[in-house]
Coordinates of C-alpha atoms and ligand atoms in Angstrom, one line a residue:
M89 CA 39.0 183.1 49.0
A90 CA 38.7 186.3 49.5
S91 CA 35.3 187.3 49.7
I92 CA 33.9 190.5 47.3
V93 CA 34.2 192.9 49.9
D94 CA 37.9 192.0 49.5
K95 CA 38.4 192.3 47.0
I96 CA 36.4 195.2 45.8
V97 CA 38.0 197.0 48.8
L98 CA 41.8 196.1 47.4
N99 CA 40.9 197.0 44.2
I100 CA 40.3 200.8 45.5
P101 CA 43.1 203.5 44.9
D102 CA 44.7 203.9 47.7
R103 CA 43.9 208.0 47.1
L104 CA 40.7 207.3 47.3
L105 CA 40.4 205.0 50.0
R106 CA 42.1 208.1 52.4
Y107 CA 38.4 209.8 51.6
L108 CA 36.5 207.3 51.9
R109 CA 37.6 206.2 54.9
K110 CA 37.8 210.2 56.2
I111 CA 33.9 210.3 54.9
G112 CA 32.2 207.2 56.6
S113 CA 34.0 208.3 60.0
V114 CA 32.4 212.3 59.7
A115 CA 28.8 210.2 59.0
D116 CA 30.0 208.1 61.8
Q117 CA 30.7 211.1 64.0
K118 CA 26.4 213.0 62.6
S119 CA 25.5 209.7 63.4
V120 CA 23.7 209.4 60.1
T121 CA 24.8 205.8 57.5
A122 CA 26.5 206.9 53.6
Y123 CA 27.4 205.3 50.6
T124 CA 29.1 205.4 47.4
V125 CA 27.4 204.6 44.1
G126 CA 26.5 205.3 40.6
G127 CA 29.8 204.7 39.2
F128 CA 32.2 204.4 41.2
V129 CA 30.9 200.9 42.9
R130 CA 30.6 199.7 39.2
D131 CA 34.2 199.7 37.9
L132 CA 35.4 198.5 40.8
L133 CA 33.0 195.6 40.5
L134 CA 34.4 195.6 37.0
S135 CA 37.6 196.0 38.1
N136 CA 38.1 199.2 35.6
E137 CA 41.6 199.7 36.3
D138 CA 41.9 202.7 33.0
Q139 CA 38.1 204.3 34.8
L140 CA 39.9 204.8 38.2
K141 CA 43.2 205.5 37.4
S142 CA 40.8 208.4 35.3
N143 CA 42.9 211.5 36.8
E144 CA 38.9 212.9 36.0
L145 CA 37.4 210.2 38.4
D146 CA 34.8 212.0 41.0
L147 CA 32.7 209.8 43.3
D148 CA 29.4 209.4 44.3
I149 CA 27.9 209.3 48.2
V150 CA 24.9 209.2 49.2
I151 CA 23.9 209.7 52.7
E152 CA 20.7 209.0 54.5
N153 CA 20.1 212.9 55.3
H154 CA 22.6 215.7 56.0
A155 CA 24.4 215.4 53.4
I156 CA 25.8 219.3 53.4
D157 CA 26.7 218.7 56.9
V158 CA 28.8 215.6 55.7
A159 CA 30.4 217.3 52.7
K160 CA 31.3 220.3 54.8
K161 CA 32.9 218.5 58.0
V162 CA 35.2 216.8 54.7
A163 CA 35.9 220.0 53.2
D164 CA 37.5 221.5 56.1
D165 CA 39.0 218.4 57.1
F166 CA 40.6 218.1 53.8
K167 CA 40.9 222.2 53.0
A168 CA 38.8 221.6 50.1
S169 CA 36.8 223.8 48.4
I170 CA 32.4 222.7 48.3
N171 CA 29.7 224.1 46.9
V172 CA 26.2 224.1 48.4
H173 CA 23.1 223.7 47.2
Q174 CA 20.2 223.9 49.9
Q175 CA 17.4 223.7 48.7
F176 CA 18.4 220.0 47.0
G177 CA 20.0 218.8 50.0
T178 CA 23.4 218.3 48.4
A179 CA 27.4 219.6 47.8
K180 CA 30.3 219.5 45.4
V181 CA 33.3 218.8 47.3
I182 CA 36.7 218.9 45.2
T183 CA 39.5 218.4 46.0
K184 CA 43.2 219.9 45.9
E185 CA 44.2 217.3 44.1
N186 CA 41.3 217.6 41.7
F187 CA 38.8 215.0 42.8
Q188 CA 35.3 215.9 42.9
I189 CA 33.0 214.8 45.4
D190 CA 29.4 215.2 45.1
F191 CA 27.5 214.4 48.0
V192 CA 23.2 213.8 48.3
T193 CA 20.8 213.0 50.5
A194 CA 19.3 209.6 49.3
R195 CA 15.9 210.9 47.4
R196 CA 12.7 209.7 45.9
E197 CA 12.4 211.2 42.7
T198 CA 8.9 211.6 40.8
Y199 CA 8.7 213.0 37.0
Q200 CA 5.3 215.0 37.0
T201 CA 5.9 216.5 33.3
L202 CA 7.6 214.4 29.5
G203 CA 10.6 215.0 29.6
A204 CA 11.1 217.3 32.5
L205 CA 13.5 216.9 34.9
P206 CA 11.7 214.8 37.8
S207 CA 11.0 216.3 40.9
V208 CA 12.7 215.2 44.2
V209 CA 11.8 214.4 48.2
F210 CA 14.7 212.9 50.1
S211 CA 14.1 209.3 51.2
S212 CA 15.9 205.9 52.3
I213 CA 19.4 204.7 50.6
R214 CA 17.0 201.8 49.3
E215 CA 15.2 204.4 47.5
D216 CA 17.4 206.5 45.9
L217 CA 19.0 203.4 44.5
Y218 CA 15.2 202.1 42.7
R219 CA 15.5 206.2 41.0
R220 CA 18.6 205.6 39.1
D221 CA 19.2 204.5 35.7
F222 CA 20.8 200.7 35.1
S223 CA 20.8 197.8 37.8
I224 CA 24.5 198.1 37.3
N225 CA 24.1 201.8 38.7
A226 CA 22.5 200.9 41.2
V227 CA 24.5 198.9 44.3
A228 CA 25.4 200.6 46.5
M229 CA 28.7 200.5 49.0
S230 CA 29.1 201.4 52.6
I231 CA 31.7 203.0 53.7
L232 CA 31.6 203.1 57.3
P233 CA 33.6 202.0 59.9
I234 CA 31.4 199.5 60.7
D235 CA 31.2 197.5 57.5
F236 CA 32.7 199.4 55.6
G237 CA 32.6 197.5 51.3
N238 CA 29.3 195.8 52.5
L239 CA 27.3 196.4 49.8
L240 CA 23.7 197.5 49.0
D241 CA 22.1 195.4 45.5
Y242 CA 18.0 195.8 45.5
T243 CA 18.0 195.6 42.1
D244 CA 20.1 192.5 40.6
G245 CA 22.8 194.8 39.6
L246 CA 26.1 192.3 40.7
R247 CA 24.9 189.4 38.6
D248 CA 23.9 192.2 35.1
L249 CA 28.0 192.8 35.6
E250 CA 28.3 189.6 35.6
T251 CA 26.1 188.9 33.0
A252 CA 26.9 192.0 31.1
L253 CA 23.8 192.8 30.7
I254 CA 22.4 197.2 31.0
R255 CA 18.7 196.7 31.8
V256 CA 16.8 199.6 33.5
L257 CA 15.0 199.3 36.7
H258 CA 10.8 199.6 35.3
D259 CA 9.0 199.4 32.1
Q260 CA 8.6 203.1 31.8
S261 CA 11.9 203.9 33.2
Y262 CA 13.0 205.6 29.3
R263 CA 9.9 207.1 29.2
D264 CA 10.3 209.1 32.1
D265 CA 14.2 210.6 30.6
P266 CA 14.3 209.3 27.2
T267 CA 18.7 210.4 27.6
R268 CA 19.2 206.9 28.9
I269 CA 18.7 205.2 25.6
F270 CA 22.2 207.8 25.0
R271 CA 23.2 206.2 28.6
A272 CA 22.7 202.3 28.6
I273 CA 24.2 203.1 24.3
R274 CA 27.0 204.1 26.3
Y275 CA 27.2 201.9 28.0
E276 CA 27.4 199.3 26.1
K277 CA 30.2 200.0 23.8
R278 CA 32.1 201.0 26.2
Y279 CA 32.3 197.9 28.6
N280 CA 31.2 195.8 25.6
F281 CA 27.7 194.8 27.3
Q282 CA 24.9 193.8 25.5
I283 CA 21.5 195.7 26.1
C284 CA 19.4 193.0 26.8
Q285 CA 16.2 192.2 25.0
T286 CA 13.6 193.7 26.6
D287 CA 15.3 197.1 27.2
Q288 CA 15.7 197.1 23.4
G289 CA 12.3 196.9 22.8
L290 CA 11.2 199.5 25.2
I291 CA 13.6 202.5 23.7
Q292 CA 12.1 201.3 20.6
D293 CA 8.6 202.1 22.0
V294 CA 10.2 204.9 22.5
I295 CA 11.8 206.2 20.1
D296 CA 8.6 205.0 18.2
H297 CA 6.1 207.6 20.1
S298 CA 8.5 210.2 19.4
Y299 CA 9.7 210.6 23.4
L300 CA 12.7 211.9 22.0
D301 CA 10.5 215.9 21.2
H302 CA 10.1 216.4 24.4
I303 CA 13.4 216.3 25.4
S304 CA 15.7 219.9 25.8
G305 CA 18.3 220.6 22.5
Q306 CA 20.4 221.2 25.7
R307 CA 20.4 218.0 26.9
I308 CA 20.6 216.2 23.9
R309 CA 23.5 217.5 23.3
N310 CA 25.5 217.0 27.3
E311 CA 25.0 213.4 26.2
F312 CA 26.4 214.0 22.7
N313 CA 29.1 215.4 24.0
R314 CA 29.5 212.6 26.8
I315 CA 29.7 209.5 23.8
F316 CA 32.3 212.6 22.3
S317 CA 34.6 212.0 24.6
E318 CA 34.7 207.9 25.0
D319 CA 37.3 205.9 23.1
L320 CA 35.5 203.8 20.9
A321 CA 32.8 206.9 20.3
W322 CA 32.6 205.9 17.0
K323 CA 30.5 201.9 17.9
T324 CA 28.3 204.2 20.1
L325 CA 27.3 206.1 17.3
Q326 CA 27.1 203.9 14.9
R327 CA 24.7 201.7 17.3
M328 CA 22.6 204.9 18.1
E329 CA 21.9 203.8 14.4
D330 CA 20.8 200.5 14.5
F331 CA 17.9 202.5 16.7
V332 CA 17.4 205.2 13.8
L333 CA 18.0 207.6 17.2
F334 CA 19.0 210.4 14.4
S335 CA 16.5 210.4 12.5
A336 CA 14.3 210.5 16.0
I337 CA 16.4 213.7 17.2
V338 CA 16.1 215.5 14.0
P339 CA 13.8 213.7 10.5
C340 CA 16.3 214.8 8.2
W341 CA 19.9 213.0 9.9
E342 CA 21.4 209.5 9.7
L343 CA 25.2 209.1 9.6
P344 CA 26.9 209.3 6.4
Q345 CA 27.2 206.2 4.9
D346 CA 30.9 207.4 4.9
F347 CA 30.7 207.1 8.1
S348 CA 33.9 205.1 10.3
R349 CA 36.1 206.7 7.5
T350 CA 34.8 210.8 8.0
W351 CA 35.8 210.3 11.8
Q352 CA 38.1 208.5 11.5
D353 CA 39.4 212.0 9.3
A354 CA 38.1 213.8 12.7
I355 CA 40.1 212.1 15.0
Q356 CA 43.7 212.5 12.9
A357 CA 42.2 216.2 12.5
I358 CA 42.4 216.8 15.8
D359 CA 45.4 214.2 16.8
W360 CA 47.3 216.6 13.4
S361 CA 46.6 219.2 15.2
K362 CA 47.5 218.6 18.3
K363 CA 51.1 218.0 17.3
H364 CA 51.9 220.5 15.2
L365 CA 49.1 223.3 16.1
P366 CA 50.4 223.1 20.0
D367 CA 49.7 226.8 20.8
D368 CA 46.1 226.8 19.5
H369 CA 43.2 226.3 20.9
I370 CA 40.8 223.9 19.1
D371 CA 37.4 223.0 20.1
Q372 CA 37.7 219.1 19.4
D373 CA 34.0 218.8 19.2
A374 CA 33.4 220.7 16.6
V375 CA 35.4 219.5 14.2
L376 CA 33.2 215.5 15.9
W377 CA 30.2 217.4 14.5
M378 CA 31.4 217.6 11.5
A379 CA 31.8 213.9 11.4
L380 CA 28.3 213.8 11.8
L381 CA 26.1 216.9 9.9
N382 CA 26.8 217.9 6.2
E383 CA 25.5 220.4 3.7
E384 CA 22.0 219.2 4.6
T385 CA 22.0 218.6 8.1
T386 CA 23.8 221.7 9.7
D387 CA 21.0 223.4 9.9
A388 CA 18.6 220.9 11.5
V389 CA 20.2 219.8 14.2
S390 CA 22.4 223.0 15.3
H391 CA 18.7 224.8 15.2
R392 CA 17.0 221.2 17.3
L393 CA 20.0 220.9 19.8
A394 CA 20.4 224.4 20.2
F395 CA 24.0 225.0 19.7
E396 CA 26.4 228.2 21.2
K397 CA 26.4 230.7 17.6
R398 CA 30.0 229.8 17.9
L399 CA 29.7 226.0 17.7
Q400 CA 27.0 227.2 14.8
E401 CA 29.2 229.7 12.6
K402 CA 31.6 227.1 13.0
L403 CA 29.8 224.1 11.2
D404 CA 28.5 226.8 8.3
S405 CA 31.6 227.8 7.4
R406 CA 32.5 224.7 6.6
N407 CA 30.0 224.0 4.0
R408 CA 31.7 227.8 2.5
L409 CA 35.0 226.1 2.4
M410 CA 33.7 223.6 0.2
I411 CA 32.8 225.8 -2.1
D412 CA 36.3 228.2 -1.9
Q413 CA 38.5 225.6 -1.8
T414 CA 37.6 224.7 -5.5
K415 CA 39.2 228.5 -6.2
L416 CA 42.5 226.6 -5.0
S417 CA 44.6 225.3 -7.6
S418 CA 47.8 223.7 -7.8
S419 CA 49.9 227.6 -8.8
S420 CA 48.1 229.4 -7.1
K421 CA 50.0 231.8 -4.8
P422 CA 50.7 232.2 -1.2
S423 CA 48.6 235.8 -1.1
Q424 CA 46.0 233.9 -3.2
V425 CA 45.3 230.7 0.0
Y426 CA 46.2 233.4 2.0
H427 CA 43.3 236.0 1.3
L428 CA 41.0 232.5 0.3
L429 CA 41.5 230.8 3.8
N430 CA 41.8 233.6 6.3
S431 CA 38.4 233.8 7.4
Y432 CA 38.4 230.4 8.6
P433 CA 38.1 228.7 11.7
L434 CA 41.5 226.4 12.2
E435 CA 38.3 223.1 13.3
V436 CA 37.5 223.6 9.6
L437 CA 40.3 223.7 8.3
I438 CA 42.7 220.9 10.0
F439 CA 38.5 218.6 9.4
S440 CA 39.5 219.9 5.2
L441 CA 43.1 219.0 5.6
W442 CA 42.6 215.8 6.7
H443 CA 39.3 214.7 4.6
N444 CA 40.0 216.3 1.1
K445 CA 40.3 214.1 -1.6
H446 CA 42.2 216.5 -3.3
S447 CA 46.2 216.3 -2.7
W448 CA 47.1 219.8 -4.2
Q449 CA 44.1 221.1 -1.9
K450 CA 45.4 219.1 1.2
E451 CA 49.3 220.9 0.6
K452 CA 47.4 224.6 0.2
I453 CA 45.3 224.1 3.6
E454 CA 48.4 223.0 5.2
D455 CA 50.8 225.0 4.1
Y456 CA 48.6 227.9 4.9
L457 CA 47.9 226.2 8.7
L458 CA 51.4 226.1 9.3
R459 CA 54.1 228.5 7.6
L460 CA 51.3 231.6 6.1
R461 CA 48.6 232.1 8.6
N462 CA 51.7 233.4 11.2
V463 CA 53.7 235.8 9.2
Q464 CA 53.5 239.3 10.0
P465 CA 53.1 241.9 8.1
K466 CA 56.2 244.4 7.7
V467 CA 54.4 247.5 7.3
T468 CA 51.3 247.6 9.6
G469 CA 49.1 250.4 9.3
D470 CA 50.8 252.2 12.6
D471 CA 53.6 252.0 9.8
L472 CA 51.7 254.2 8.0
I473 CA 49.7 256.7 9.9
Q474 CA 53.2 257.5 11.8
R475 CA 54.3 258.2 8.1
G476 CA 50.9 260.6 7.2
H477 CA 48.1 258.2 5.9
K478 CA 45.3 258.7 6.9
P479 CA 42.3 255.2 7.2
S480 CA 41.0 254.8 4.5
P481 CA 39.7 252.3 1.5
E482 CA 43.6 252.9 -0.4
M483 CA 45.5 252.5 2.9
A484 CA 43.3 249.2 3.8
K485 CA 44.5 248.7 -0.4
T486 CA 47.8 249.4 0.0
L487 CA 48.8 247.4 3.3
W488 CA 47.3 244.2 1.3
N489 CA 49.6 244.4 -1.6
S490 CA 52.4 245.2 0.3
F491 CA 52.5 241.9 2.8
A492 CA 50.2 240.3 -0.4
R493 CA 54.8 240.4 -2.1
Q494 CA 55.7 239.5 1.3
L495 CA 53.5 236.8 1.6
D496 CA 54.3 235.9 -2.3
E497 CA 58.0 236.2 -1.9
L498 CA 58.5 233.5 0.7
R499 CA 61.0 231.1 0.8
D500 CA 59.8 227.3 0.5
Ligands
ATP762 P1 30.6 208.1 33.7 O1 31.5 207.1 34.0 O2 29.7 207.6 32.3 O3 30.7 209.3 33.9 P2 28.8 207.3 36.1 O4 28.0 206.5 36.7 O5 29.8 208.7 37.1 O6 29.1 207.2 34.8 P3 27.1 210.4 36.5 O7 25.8 210.7 34.5 O8 28.0 210.6 37.1 O9 27.4 208.9 35.5 O10 25.6 210.0 36.6 C1 26.1 209.0 38.2 C2 25.2 208.1 39.1 O11 23.2 208.5 38.7 C3 25.1 206.8 37.5 O12 25.6 206.1 38.0 C4 23.6 206.8 38.2 O13 23.5 206.3 39.0 C5 22.9 207.8 38.1 N1 22.2 208.3 37.5 C6 22.6 209.5 36.6 N2 22.0 209.8 35.1 C7 20.9 209.6 35.5 C8 20.1 209.6 34.5 N3 19.6 210.2 33.7 N4 18.1 208.5 35.2 C9 18.7 207.7 36.3 N5 19.8 207.9 36.9 C10 21.4 208.5 36.6

C-alpha cells in the first residue's frame, strides 16, 4: 500500500515537482531546511485537482533562515524574475510560466494592537506553523532531497482534513485577526467542510464584541474580492449572513432578501458581456457589488470599505439609472435611448439588462449596448470647424441634432 508521502508526491503536477525539487536542492546546498506549506499542501492532501491545475497556482515556501539567498539562486537558475523584501526576509519569484513562488523566512508573529498587522521575529518552522490561521493550512511538507514529501503536522491538520473541519489554532486567533472569519467561511463553502462548534462560538464572540471595527476597509474589501472569485461565492455570502456578518461591518447592511436571484442576475450579466461585448473591459467585481448593495446601503458600505472613486461612481450611477430608465417607453426613439444611457458605465447597464423586470426596457438597453453606442457620427465637430463654424453651444446642438437624425434613421 502506498504511504501518505508517496501518495502526495504522486499528486504533485510534474511542472511543479521540477520547481520543488530544485528549491529543495538549493536549500540543501546552503544547509538550510525548506518546506512548502499552506494552500498547496492542503490541496495536495485533499487531491483537489481543480485547485492544483489552476493557472494562478502559487507556491509558499518556508525556509528556516536565509529565504532570500535561496530565492535568489532559484531565480537565477530558472531565469525567473524576483522581488526581494529585505526587511521582512521574503522574496517573490515569478517564473516564465507565471508561477508565483513566495519565499519566507520562518517566523513568529505577535499582535500588539487590535486589527493591526502583526510584528515579526524570525524563528523555526514549528513556530511558523503555529502562527497560521487554520490547522488545515498549517501542515508543512519537506522539500529537501533527503526527506522530500515528509509532513510536519503539529496541529492535527491531517485529522481535520480527514474529518472536514475548519479549526483555528488557539482561542484568540479570530480576535487577533478577524479577517480569518472570512477565510474560515470561504474554505468551509469551497471544500464543503464545517467550521467546528468551538470556532463558531469564537467567531460569534468576535462579531458580538465589534472586533471587526478595528479592521481597515481595505483589508475587508480584499476578503470580499477573494470571495468573489470563488465558484460558490453566493454560498459563502449566504453563510456570512448566518453569522450576521454584513451588519457587523456596516450596521444597516444585510443580504438582500432576493439575494440568490440578484446574484444570479449579476453572474448572467457578466457571462452575457463576455459573449456579446468581448472587446470591452468590464469590471466584474463592480457588477457583483451591485447584487450586494441597494440605494440605502451603497453609500455607507462604499465609505466603510474605502471603495475607489471609480467603483463608487459606478455604484452610485446605478441609483440614477433606476430613475432614468423609467423615462424610457416602448416607443422611445433610438436618439432618446442614446441620450439617456450614454453617460452610464457599462457595468451598470449590463446589470440592469439582467435585473430589470420590464422587457421593453431591457430591449432598449440591449439595443443601446449592442448597436447604438457603436454608431459613429457622420458629421463631426472637425467637419463643422473646417466649414468655418466656431465651437459654441449652437454648434454642439447642431452636431447632436444631426447625430440624433442619423440614429433614428438606422434600420432595425
Ligand atoms: P487560497 O487557495 O485561498 O489561495 P491559500 O492557503 O493559498 O489559499 P493564502 O491567502 O495565499 O491562502 O495564504 C497562504 C498561507 O498563509 C495560508 O495557507 C495560511 O497558512 C497563511 N495565512 C494567510 N492568511 C492568514 C491569516 N490571516 N492568518 C494566518 N495565516 C494566514
